[in-house]
CSV table of C-alpha atoms (C1' of nucleotides) in Angstrom, one decimal:
chain,number,residue,atom,x,y,z
A,1,MET,CA,-76.1,31.0,19.6
A,2,ASP,CA,-72.7,32.0,20.8
A,3,PRO,CA,-71.1,31.4,23.3
A,4,THR,CA,-71.8,35.0,24.9
A,5,ASP,CA,-75.3,34.5,24.3
A,6,GLN,CA,-74.9,30.8,26.2
A,7,LEU,CA,-73.2,32.6,28.7
A,8,ILE,CA,-76.0,35.8,28.5
A,9,LEU,CA,-78.6,33.4,28.9
A,10,ARG,CA,-76.4,31.2,32.0
A,11,GLU,CA,-76.4,34.7,34.3
A,12,LEU,CA,-79.7,35.6,33.7
A,13,SER,CA,-81.1,32.4,34.9
A,14,GLN,CA,-79.2,33.2,37.9
A,15,SER,CA,-80.2,36.5,38.2
A,16,GLY,CA,-82.9,37.9,35.8
A,17,ARG,CA,-83.2,41.3,37.0
A,18,MET,CA,-79.5,42.5,36.7
A,19,THR,CA,-78.8,45.5,34.4
A,20,MET,CA,-77.8,45.4,30.6
A,21,LYS,CA,-74.6,47.4,32.3
A,22,GLU,CA,-73.8,44.6,35.0
A,23,LEU,CA,-74.7,41.2,32.3
A,24,GLY,CA,-72.6,43.6,29.8
A,25,GLU,CA,-69.7,43.5,32.1
A,26,LYS,CA,-70.3,39.7,32.8
A,27,VAL,CA,-69.8,38.6,28.6
A,28,HIS,CA,-67.8,41.6,27.5
A,29,LEU,CA,-70.1,44.0,26.0
A,30,THR,CA,-71.0,47.2,26.6
A,31,GLY,CA,-74.9,47.8,28.1
A,32,GLN,CA,-76.3,48.6,25.0
A,33,ALA,CA,-75.0,45.6,22.9
A,34,THR,CA,-76.2,43.3,25.4
A,35,ALA,CA,-79.5,44.6,25.3
A,36,ALA,CA,-79.5,44.1,21.8
A,37,ARG,CA,-78.4,40.7,22.1
A,38,VAL,CA,-81.6,40.2,25.0
A,39,LEU,CA,-83.8,41.2,22.6
A,40,LYS,CA,-82.9,39.2,19.8
A,41,LEU,CA,-82.9,36.1,22.3
A,42,GLU,CA,-86.4,37.2,23.5
A,43,GLU,CA,-88.0,37.9,20.1
A,44,ALA,CA,-86.4,34.5,19.2
A,45,GLY,CA,-88.5,33.2,22.4
A,46,ILE,CA,-85.4,32.0,23.6
A,47,ILE,CA,-85.6,33.8,26.5
A,48,ASP,CA,-89.4,33.3,26.9
A,49,GLY,CA,-90.2,35.9,29.7
A,50,TYR,CA,-88.7,37.0,33.2
A,51,THR,CA,-89.8,35.4,36.6
A,52,ILE,CA,-89.3,35.1,40.1
A,53,ARG,CA,-88.5,32.1,42.3
A,54,VAL,CA,-91.1,32.0,45.2
A,55,PRO,CA,-90.4,28.6,47.6
A,56,LYS,CA,-93.7,27.6,47.8
A,57,GLU,CA,-93.0,26.5,51.7
A,58,LYS,CA,-92.5,30.0,52.0
A,59,ILE,CA,-96.3,31.5,51.0
A,60,GLY,CA,-97.7,28.6,53.0
A,61,TYR,CA,-97.5,25.6,50.5
A,62,PRO,CA,-95.3,22.8,52.3
A,63,VAL,CA,-97.0,20.0,50.7
A,64,HIS,CA,-95.0,19.0,47.5
A,65,ALA,CA,-96.5,16.0,45.5
A,66,PHE,CA,-96.0,14.4,42.5
A,67,VAL,CA,-99.6,13.1,41.0
A,68,THR,CA,-100.0,10.8,38.4
A,69,ALA,CA,-103.5,9.8,37.0
A,70,ILE,CA,-104.9,7.3,34.8
A,71,MET,CA,-108.1,8.3,32.9
A,72,HIS,CA,-111.3,6.6,33.6
A,73,GLU,CA,-112.5,7.7,30.1
A,74,PRO,CA,-111.6,8.7,26.8
A,75,ARG,CA,-113.3,12.9,27.1
A,76,HIS,CA,-110.1,15.2,29.2
A,77,GLN,CA,-111.7,18.4,29.0
A,78,LYS,CA,-113.4,18.5,31.9
A,79,PHE,CA,-110.5,16.8,34.0
A,80,LEU,CA,-108.0,20.0,32.8
A,81,ASP,CA,-110.4,22.6,33.2
A,82,GLU,CA,-110.4,21.2,36.7
A,83,LEU,CA,-106.6,21.1,36.6
A,84,ASP,CA,-107.2,24.9,35.7
A,85,SER,CA,-109.0,25.8,38.2
A,86,GLN,CA,-106.6,25.8,41.0
A,87,PRO,CA,-103.3,27.6,39.4
A,88,ASP,CA,-102.6,27.8,43.4
A,89,THR,CA,-102.4,24.2,43.8
A,90,VAL,CA,-101.3,22.7,40.3
A,91,SER,CA,-97.8,24.4,39.5
A,92,ARG,CA,-97.7,22.1,35.9
A,93,TYR,CA,-98.8,19.0,34.4
A,94,PHE,CA,-97.7,17.1,31.7
A,95,LYS,CA,-99.6,14.8,29.0
A,96,THR,CA,-97.2,11.6,28.9
A,97,SER,CA,-96.4,8.6,27.8
A,98,GLY,CA,-95.6,5.3,30.2
A,99,GLU,CA,-97.3,4.5,33.2
A,100,GLY,CA,-100.0,7.5,33.3
A,101,CYS,CA,-102.0,9.5,31.5
A,102,TYR,CA,-101.3,12.9,33.3
A,103,LEU,CA,-98.6,13.9,35.5
A,104,ILE,CA,-99.3,16.2,37.8
A,105,GLU,CA,-96.8,18.8,39.7
A,106,CYS,CA,-99.1,20.6,43.1
A,107,HIS,CA,-98.6,21.8,46.6
A,108,PHE,CA,-101.1,22.2,49.8
A,109,PRO,CA,-101.5,24.0,52.4
A,110,THR,CA,-101.2,20.2,54.3
A,111,HIS,CA,-102.2,16.8,53.4
A,112,GLN,CA,-106.1,17.5,53.9
A,113,GLU,CA,-105.8,19.8,50.8
A,114,LEU,CA,-104.3,16.9,49.0
A,115,ASP,CA,-106.6,14.8,50.4
A,116,ASP,CA,-108.8,17.2,48.7
A,117,PHE,CA,-107.6,17.4,45.6
A,118,LEU,CA,-107.6,13.7,45.1
A,119,ASN,CA,-111.1,12.9,45.8
A,120,GLY,CA,-111.8,15.8,43.1
A,121,ILE,CA,-109.9,14.3,40.7
A,122,SER,CA,-111.0,10.7,41.4
A,123,GLU,CA,-114.2,11.5,39.5
A,124,PHE,CA,-112.1,11.4,36.4
A,125,ALA,CA,-109.3,9.1,37.0
A,126,SER,CA,-107.4,6.7,39.2
A,127,TYR,CA,-103.8,7.6,40.8
A,128,LYS,CA,-100.7,7.4,42.3
A,129,VAL,CA,-99.0,10.2,45.0
A,130,THR,CA,-95.4,11.0,44.7
A,131,ILE,CA,-94.2,12.8,47.6
A,132,ALA,CA,-91.8,14.9,47.5
A,133,ILE,CA,-89.3,15.4,50.4
A,134,GLN,CA,-86.2,17.2,49.3
A,135,GLN,CA,-85.5,19.1,46.4
A,136,TYR,CA,-82.3,19.3,44.6
A,137,GLY,CA,-80.5,21.5,41.8
A,138,GLN,CA,-83.1,24.4,40.1
B,1,MET,CA,-97.3,39.5,53.2
B,2,ASP,CA,-101.2,41.8,52.5
B,3,PRO,CA,-102.6,41.3,49.5
B,4,THR,CA,-100.5,44.1,48.1
B,5,ASP,CA,-97.2,42.0,48.7
B,6,GLN,CA,-99.3,38.6,46.9
B,7,LEU,CA,-100.5,40.8,43.8
B,8,ILE,CA,-96.8,42.4,43.4
B,9,LEU,CA,-95.5,38.1,43.3
B,10,ARG,CA,-98.3,37.5,41.0
B,11,GLU,CA,-97.1,40.5,38.8
B,12,LEU,CA,-93.4,39.4,39.1
B,13,SER,CA,-94.2,36.0,38.2
B,14,GLN,CA,-95.3,37.2,35.0
B,15,SER,CA,-92.9,39.8,34.3
B,16,GLY,CA,-90.1,39.6,36.8
B,17,ARG,CA,-88.3,42.5,35.2
B,18,MET,CA,-90.1,45.2,34.8
B,19,THR,CA,-90.0,48.6,36.7
B,20,MET,CA,-90.6,49.2,39.6
B,21,LYS,CA,-92.6,51.9,38.7
B,22,GLU,CA,-94.8,50.3,36.6
B,23,LEU,CA,-95.1,47.7,39.1
B,24,GLY,CA,-95.8,50.5,41.5
B,25,GLU,CA,-98.5,51.5,38.8
B,26,LYS,CA,-100.4,48.2,39.0
B,27,VAL,CA,-100.3,48.1,42.8
B,28,HIS,CA,-101.7,51.7,43.1
B,29,LEU,CA,-97.6,52.5,45.0
B,30,THR,CA,-95.1,54.6,44.0
B,31,GLY,CA,-92.0,53.3,42.6
B,32,GLN,CA,-90.1,53.9,45.8
B,33,ALA,CA,-92.6,51.9,48.1
B,34,THR,CA,-93.0,49.7,45.9
B,35,ALA,CA,-89.4,48.4,45.5
B,36,ALA,CA,-89.4,49.0,49.4
B,37,ARG,CA,-91.7,46.1,49.6
B,38,VAL,CA,-90.7,44.1,47.2
B,39,LEU,CA,-87.2,44.2,49.0
B,40,LYS,CA,-88.5,43.1,52.2
B,41,LEU,CA,-90.4,40.2,50.2
B,42,GLU,CA,-86.5,39.3,49.2
B,43,GLU,CA,-85.1,39.6,52.5
B,44,ALA,CA,-87.6,37.5,53.8
B,45,GLY,CA,-86.5,35.1,51.0
B,46,ILE,CA,-90.0,34.8,50.0
B,47,ILE,CA,-88.9,36.4,46.8
B,48,ASP,CA,-85.4,33.4,45.9
B,49,GLY,CA,-84.6,35.5,43.0
B,50,TYR,CA,-84.6,36.3,39.7
B,51,THR,CA,-84.8,34.4,36.2
B,52,ILE,CA,-86.0,34.0,32.8
B,53,ARG,CA,-88.0,31.3,31.4
B,54,VAL,CA,-86.4,29.1,28.9
B,55,PRO,CA,-87.7,26.8,26.4
B,56,LYS,CA,-85.4,23.7,26.7
B,57,GLU,CA,-86.8,22.8,23.4
B,58,LYS,CA,-85.6,26.1,22.0
B,59,ILE,CA,-82.0,25.1,22.9
B,60,GLY,CA,-82.0,21.8,21.5
B,61,TYR,CA,-83.5,19.8,24.5
B,62,PRO,CA,-86.6,18.5,23.3
B,63,VAL,CA,-86.8,15.4,24.6
B,64,HIS,CA,-88.8,15.8,28.2
B,65,ALA,CA,-88.4,13.1,31.0
B,66,PHE,CA,-88.7,12.4,33.9
B,67,VAL,CA,-87.2,9.4,35.9
B,68,THR,CA,-88.0,7.3,38.8
B,69,ALA,CA,-84.6,6.3,40.3
B,70,ILE,CA,-85.0,2.4,42.2
B,71,MET,CA,-82.1,2.4,44.1
B,72,HIS,CA,-80.1,-0.6,44.5
B,73,GLU,CA,-78.0,0.0,47.7
B,74,PRO,CA,-77.9,2.7,50.5
B,75,ARG,CA,-75.2,5.0,49.7
B,76,HIS,CA,-76.6,7.1,47.8
B,77,GLN,CA,-74.0,10.4,46.9
B,78,LYS,CA,-72.3,8.6,43.8
B,79,PHE,CA,-75.7,8.9,42.2
B,80,LEU,CA,-76.2,12.2,43.4
B,81,ASP,CA,-73.2,13.1,42.5
B,82,GLU,CA,-73.9,11.7,39.3
B,83,LEU,CA,-76.9,13.7,38.8
B,84,ASP,CA,-75.4,17.1,39.6
B,85,SER,CA,-72.4,16.3,37.1
B,86,GLN,CA,-74.9,17.3,34.0
B,87,PRO,CA,-76.4,20.3,34.8
B,88,ASP,CA,-77.6,20.6,31.5
B,89,THR,CA,-79.9,17.7,31.6
B,90,VAL,CA,-81.3,17.0,35.0
B,91,SER,CA,-82.1,20.6,36.1
B,92,ARG,CA,-84.4,19.1,39.3
B,93,TYR,CA,-84.4,15.8,41.3
B,94,PHE,CA,-86.7,15.1,44.3
B,95,LYS,CA,-86.0,12.3,47.0
B,96,THR,CA,-89.7,11.1,47.0
B,97,SER,CA,-91.6,9.0,49.6
B,98,GLY,CA,-93.4,6.4,47.0
B,99,GLU,CA,-92.4,4.2,44.2
B,100,GLY,CA,-89.4,5.4,44.0
B,101,CYS,CA,-86.3,6.4,45.8
B,102,TYR,CA,-86.4,9.8,43.2
B,103,LEU,CA,-88.0,11.6,41.3
B,104,ILE,CA,-85.8,13.5,37.9
B,105,GLU,CA,-86.8,15.9,36.1
B,106,CYS,CA,-84.7,15.9,32.6
B,107,HIS,CA,-84.5,17.2,29.2
B,108,PHE,CA,-82.3,15.9,26.1
B,109,PRO,CA,-81.1,16.4,22.8
B,110,THR,CA,-82.3,13.4,21.1
B,111,HIS,CA,-83.2,9.7,23.3
B,112,GLN,CA,-80.3,8.8,22.2
B,113,GLU,CA,-78.8,10.9,24.9
B,114,LEU,CA,-82.1,9.7,26.6
B,115,ASP,CA,-80.8,6.2,26.7
B,116,ASP,CA,-77.1,7.6,28.2
B,117,PHE,CA,-77.7,8.9,30.5
B,118,LEU,CA,-80.5,5.7,31.7
B,119,ASN,CA,-77.3,3.7,30.9
B,120,GLY,CA,-75.2,5.6,33.4
B,121,ILE,CA,-78.0,5.4,36.1
B,122,SER,CA,-77.9,2.0,35.7
B,123,GLU,CA,-75.2,1.1,38.0
B,124,PHE,CA,-77.0,2.3,40.7
B,125,ALA,CA,-80.6,2.1,40.6
B,126,SER,CA,-82.9,0.7,38.2
B,127,TYR,CA,-85.6,3.1,36.7
B,128,LYS,CA,-88.7,3.8,35.0
B,129,VAL,CA,-89.8,6.8,32.5
B,130,THR,CA,-92.3,9.1,32.0
B,131,ILE,CA,-91.6,10.6,28.5
B,132,ALA,CA,-93.5,14.6,28.9
B,133,ILE,CA,-95.5,14.7,25.6
B,134,GLN,CA,-96.8,18.3,26.8
B,135,GLN,CA,-96.4,20.2,28.8
B,136,TYR,CA,-99.2,22.5,30.0
B,137,GLY,CA,-99.7,25.4,32.8
B,138,GLN,CA,-96.3,27.2,34.2
C,1,DG,C1',-100.7,62.2,76.0
C,2,DT,C1',-96.7,61.8,73.9
C,3,DT,C1',-93.8,59.2,71.6
C,4,DT,C1',-92.1,55.3,68.7
C,5,DT,C1',-92.5,52.9,64.4
C,6,DC,C1',-94.3,51.9,60.0
C,7,DA,C1',-95.7,52.6,55.3
C,8,DC,C1',-95.6,55.9,52.6
C,9,DT,C1',-95.0,60.4,49.2
C,10,DT,C1',-92.4,63.9,47.9
C,11,DG,C1',-87.7,65.9,45.8
C,12,DA,C1',-82.9,65.3,44.7
C,13,DT,C1',-79.7,62.7,43.0
C,14,DT,C1',-77.5,58.5,40.4
C,15,DA,C1',-77.5,55.9,37.0
C,16,DA,C1',-79.6,53.1,33.5
C,17,DT,C1',-82.1,53.1,29.1
C,18,DG,C1',-82.8,54.1,24.5
C,19,DA,C1',-81.8,56.2,20.2
C,20,DA,C1',-79.0,58.2,16.5
C,21,DA,C1',-74.7,58.1,14.0
C,22,DG,C1',-69.9,55.7,13.0
C,23,DG,C1',-66.6,52.5,13.0
C,24,DA,C1',-64.7,47.9,11.6
C,25,DA,C1',-65.1,43.1,10.4
C,26,DT,C1',-66.9,40.1,7.2
C,27,DT,C1',-70.1,38.5,3.6
C,28,DG,C1',-71.3,38.8,-1.8
C,29,DA,C1',-71.6,40.1,-5.7
C,30,DC,C1',-69.4,41.8,-10.1
D,1,DG,C1',-59.3,42.6,-6.0
D,2,DT,C1',-62.4,46.3,-5.3
D,3,DC,C1',-67.0,48.4,-4.0
D,4,DA,C1',-71.1,47.8,-1.5
D,5,DA,C1',-74.6,46.1,1.9
D,6,DT,C1',-74.8,43.8,6.6
D,7,DT,C1',-73.0,42.8,10.8
D,8,DC,C1',-72.5,43.5,15.5
D,9,DC,C1',-70.7,46.8,18.2
D,10,DT,C1',-68.9,52.1,20.4
D,11,DT,C1',-70.0,55.9,21.6
D,12,DT,C1',-72.6,60.2,22.8
D,13,DC,C1',-76.8,62.0,24.0
D,14,DA,C1',-81.5,62.8,25.4
D,15,DT,C1',-84.8,60.3,27.9
D,16,DT,C1',-86.3,57.9,31.4
D,17,DA,C1',-86.2,54.7,36.0
D,18,DA,C1',-84.1,54.0,40.3
D,19,DT,C1',-82.0,55.3,44.7
D,20,DC,C1',-81.4,58.3,48.2
D,21,DA,C1',-82.8,61.6,52.3
D,22,DA,C1',-86.4,63.8,54.3
D,23,DG,C1',-90.5,64.6,55.7
D,24,DT,C1',-95.3,63.6,56.3
D,25,DG,C1',-99.6,61.5,58.9
D,26,DA,C1',-102.0,57.0,60.8
D,27,DA,C1',-102.1,53.7,64.1
D,28,DA,C1',-99.3,51.5,67.7
D,29,DA,C1',-97.0,51.3,72.2
D,30,DC,C1',-95.9,52.7,77.1
DNA sequence: GTTTTCACTTGATTAATGAAAGGAATTGAC
DNA sequence: GTCAATTCCTTTCATTAATCAAGTGAAAAC
């Protein structure tokens, strides 16, 4: 992970589909040398994959919420299965220290679906909801 | 946004650097037709760009925290500038309704740097920290 | 009923990728 | 100090994919 690799990561984070030739120009290498470096980064797991950025509001999911879940009982698996069964709404979730047991990032078409989600969750956990009004960065 | 477009989004989310030819095979179109659809999705802002997934722990930032900031005073700009000045640690942040004013997702090499970050923030806001122990999904 | 539009395919051209060979700089062994 | 091994890069060439330009057919517009 020399400075060239770091630059590669920065450039690919911004524009992950540019050609190796283009990327090579940015880091002052040939396309082939650049591709070899990228391959190494992939093999090391530093580049874990390639994705697209899709603003959720553009695909009908404008309501963005963070739900802190405080579990009622120690068996969590059914709760986690419940989360995994809704990949469209549940983007990511984390086991956490701090106030809750889990922090869930999720997106919904309307507040109605958020309400439905919370009702589904309430079987397993009590919760606290934080609505994201505006996102910065990324 | 017909089912083919949705499939394109799903496939590119998983593997954002596959060739248009490959993607075309998955959605039963030629590479040319697929590229045309992808271009439309880009122009519509539905595909907002291409990125890499880089696990932060692989690049020396294993400590993952969500910081809820409750502002002391109404002028937030200096606080936001402070956040923007640390792009390595501050991944994203949100203006929120609910408990705090801002929710900040951040990564650090060690708890020491988290502490430094919190000290820097404390000038503007009080805070509550949630540490992510394990991530699921994405 | 004709024309326009749209989404797609086909075919030709251009550009990128991948493989192989070779050269310079670095490292370690003796 | 010299030699061999390794690493990292460049160059060249064959292969493959992307791009561009027509062209087709079906649906919508008038």
